[in-house]
């Protein structure tokens, strides 16, 4: 699976994914109003609004990018109706030939992790049938429970040729509270990184492993160390743009082959029409603002590669 | 919320929750067949089977226990249809006056954690309405991202009088891989425990905080230390029974007031009819086997209190 992502990155010259994290207050008034007029102030109405919003953005950016990263929490908050919009979004992205990274940060013990893996990147057996549900290409997972919580995901990756990104060093301000604490002279995130290499050693797909890592853009000096510790691990990098990470901060996430990282931007792309820079495009043309923001983001990143 | 749980524990004399984790291979043949005959070998058929299975168990145990703990992964694996069965199960448990601990182990950065909190224990704003979705009373969460990933959950707990159980020391064999590593001479799980106390200090509900901790039954010597470190924190304790934890292992999880812990058993209760001990009750009476298993579990635990 990581090989497919790399091919798409090389084709589009865009090592990015667009974070489809539709908060209601990002959605232009006219889109929201239309949905709520039709379905009322209900979970169904909210779900319709986020789906219409996503669709417009996807239609405007799909040819520029290799991948998207829907954050499932933003759909889950609207319950079953929200998750239907998640499924619809994943399907639509696949129709547009985009790879989909499900940002779910799931993680539990053995049989429970197996169930999550089946839900998101695998299949579940019902009688004689094998059925899939959320059907993304990649999934983000949490390592706190250790190997027996992670292995079921790795197993499904192998069976189904899917990919993972394991949280190593996250982009948020308090990520260091536990992740940076020193164990035998090394921060916890480096210990996790070593495990990620171990977990992924048997899932190589070309030069890189299908088991990747989440490494925040906001701590470039740590990215640099992690890049060396995990030479064959692809990084999913959140934190660019709205969270404060700059293109210069991203450089250490890449290998010398210009590969090794896919940079996410959510708000910076999907709510671009709200930024001063793109305001003149107008809220009614929010998809075009997102397109321009993708073009600018890709140029900004390629500048440092 | 924790006060409500304690009252129910005192009323039932049962410091337990039944883990509603319906794997298809736990479900008696006649229940599964009926559902698949009606809906085919589909996600809908599987969802109907787990709902019918849950209902029968709840009907047989609800008067004996204070709480249940559905593991959302076991529903999520059947996609939207599975999650509908989760919602139905939560509602039905509430009708039967049970408190529901949603075992979801969610965790992310700020606004994303807020969305998860809204989904599971809070409400989401849609226009002028505040709507709830999964609507459990408690939620399990993952601390790996630190305070700014946890605080949104704590905030919702305060607004809505709900509860949390933060993963501290999990019951699985490889939980020690990261959780037991020493930082300044103390294992990581103790550092997490100190943070749990801090996060919960402002959410006291009687003698205990609404911010609880997950502490596995399988490491009793660690439970003992954690009990002292977190005197006013309720423990949700997995690992009893099928995972190997005995009643003796549980004793250190309780305070001298006989309170402080709620012990979970999943397979040991819901698939009791498969055990040699209850086999004579028969698969067709699986609910009665579950009832007997609850009675035996409660007696076993009260023996060490």
Short mmCIF file of N, CA, C and O in Angstrom, two decimals, chain B residues 2 10 24 31 37 55 70 77 87 93 96 99 101 110 114 127 131 136 157 171 173 209 215 250 267 287 297 304:
data_model
loop_
_atom_site.label_atom_id
_atom_site.label_comp_id
_atom_site.label_asym_id
_atom_site.label_seq_id
_atom_site.Cartn_x
_atom_site.Cartn_y
_atom_site.Cartn_z
N UNK B 2 -19.88 9.45 39.25
CA UNK B 2 -19.27 8.35 40.00
C UNK B 2 -20.09 8.05 41.26
O UNK B 2 -20.18 6.89 41.69
N UNK B 10 -23.46 -0.13 45.86
CA UNK B 10 -23.85 -0.42 47.24
C UNK B 10 -25.21 -1.12 47.30
O UNK B 10 -25.43 -2.01 48.11
N UNK B 24 -19.02 -12.74 17.27
CA UNK B 24 -20.00 -13.64 16.64
C UNK B 24 -19.84 -15.07 17.13
O UNK B 24 -20.83 -15.81 17.25
N UNK B 31 -29.41 -18.25 17.95
CA UNK B 31 -29.60 -16.80 17.87
C UNK B 31 -29.01 -16.27 16.56
O UNK B 31 -29.63 -15.48 15.84
N UNK B 37 -30.85 -15.80 8.99
CA UNK B 37 -31.97 -16.23 8.16
C UNK B 37 -32.83 -15.03 7.76
O UNK B 37 -33.31 -14.93 6.64
N UNK B 55 -29.52 -8.43 24.33
CA UNK B 55 -30.81 -8.21 24.99
C UNK B 55 -31.13 -9.35 25.96
O UNK B 55 -31.53 -9.13 27.10
N UNK B 70 -20.03 -1.93 27.25
CA UNK B 70 -19.91 -2.39 25.86
C UNK B 70 -18.58 -1.93 25.26
O UNK B 70 -18.20 -0.77 25.41
N UNK B 77 -16.83 -3.13 14.20
CA UNK B 77 -16.38 -4.06 13.16
C UNK B 77 -17.49 -4.40 12.17
O UNK B 77 -17.21 -4.80 11.05
N UNK B 87 -25.82 1.60 19.81
CA UNK B 87 -26.75 2.64 20.30
C UNK B 87 -27.99 2.00 20.94
O UNK B 87 -28.42 2.39 22.03
N UNK B 93 -29.98 -0.62 27.97
CA UNK B 93 -29.37 -0.68 29.31
C UNK B 93 -29.87 0.48 30.17
O UNK B 93 -30.15 0.30 31.36
N UNK B 96 -33.17 -0.21 31.51
CA UNK B 96 -33.07 -1.19 32.60
C UNK B 96 -32.33 -0.61 33.80
O UNK B 96 -31.89 -1.35 34.69
N UNK B 99 -25.98 1.73 34.48
CA UNK B 99 -25.03 2.73 33.99
C UNK B 99 -24.18 2.08 32.90
O UNK B 99 -23.86 0.89 32.98
N UNK B 101 -20.71 2.15 30.64
CA UNK B 101 -19.32 2.59 30.43
C UNK B 101 -18.97 2.28 28.98
O UNK B 101 -18.83 1.12 28.61
N UNK B 110 -6.68 18.49 21.04
CA UNK B 110 -7.76 19.38 21.48
C UNK B 110 -9.13 19.28 20.82
O UNK B 110 -10.03 18.63 21.35
N UNK B 114 -12.46 17.01 21.71
CA UNK B 114 -13.76 17.64 21.98
C UNK B 114 -14.86 16.96 21.17
O UNK B 114 -15.96 16.74 21.67
N UNK B 127 -27.08 24.03 14.70
CA UNK B 127 -27.96 25.21 14.72
C UNK B 127 -28.27 25.57 16.16
O UNK B 127 -27.35 25.73 16.98
N UNK B 131 -27.53 18.10 20.51
CA UNK B 131 -27.96 16.71 20.25
C UNK B 131 -26.92 15.72 20.77
O UNK B 131 -25.72 15.96 20.69
N UNK B 136 -23.28 7.47 26.38
CA UNK B 136 -22.96 6.62 27.52
C UNK B 136 -22.70 7.50 28.76
O UNK B 136 -22.62 8.73 28.64
N UNK B 157 -17.22 16.15 31.00
CA UNK B 157 -17.63 15.47 32.24
C UNK B 157 -18.23 16.44 33.23
O UNK B 157 -19.23 16.15 33.89
N UNK B 171 -4.36 -4.50 31.09
CA UNK B 171 -4.27 -5.89 31.57
C UNK B 171 -3.52 -6.83 30.63
O UNK B 171 -3.24 -7.97 30.99
N UNK B 173 -0.70 -8.73 28.10
CA UNK B 173 0.67 -9.18 28.37
C UNK B 173 1.75 -8.15 28.03
O UNK B 173 2.70 -7.97 28.78
N UNK B 209 -13.49 11.03 42.40
CA UNK B 209 -13.53 11.93 41.25
C UNK B 209 -14.25 11.27 40.08
O UNK B 209 -14.25 10.04 39.94
N UNK B 215 -7.12 0.09 35.42
CA UNK B 215 -6.00 -0.61 36.07
C UNK B 215 -6.27 -2.12 35.95
O UNK B 215 -7.21 -2.63 36.55
N UNK B 250 -7.62 -8.98 42.86
CA UNK B 250 -8.42 -7.75 42.83
C UNK B 250 -8.36 -6.97 44.12
O UNK B 250 -8.57 -5.75 44.13
N UNK B 267 -16.17 -12.06 28.48
CA UNK B 267 -16.34 -13.45 28.03
C UNK B 267 -16.85 -14.36 29.14
O UNK B 267 -17.73 -15.19 28.93
N UNK B 287 -28.76 -17.04 28.58
CA UNK B 287 -28.99 -15.92 29.50
C UNK B 287 -28.94 -16.37 30.95
O UNK B 287 -28.36 -15.69 31.82
N UNK B 297 -19.52 -14.68 40.20
CA UNK B 297 -18.47 -13.66 40.16
C UNK B 297 -18.60 -12.71 41.36
O UNK B 297 -17.60 -12.39 42.02
N UNK B 304 -13.24 -11.61 48.98
CA UNK B 304 -11.95 -10.98 49.31
C UNK B 304 -12.08 -9.55 49.83
O UNK B 304 -11.08 -8.90 50.13
#
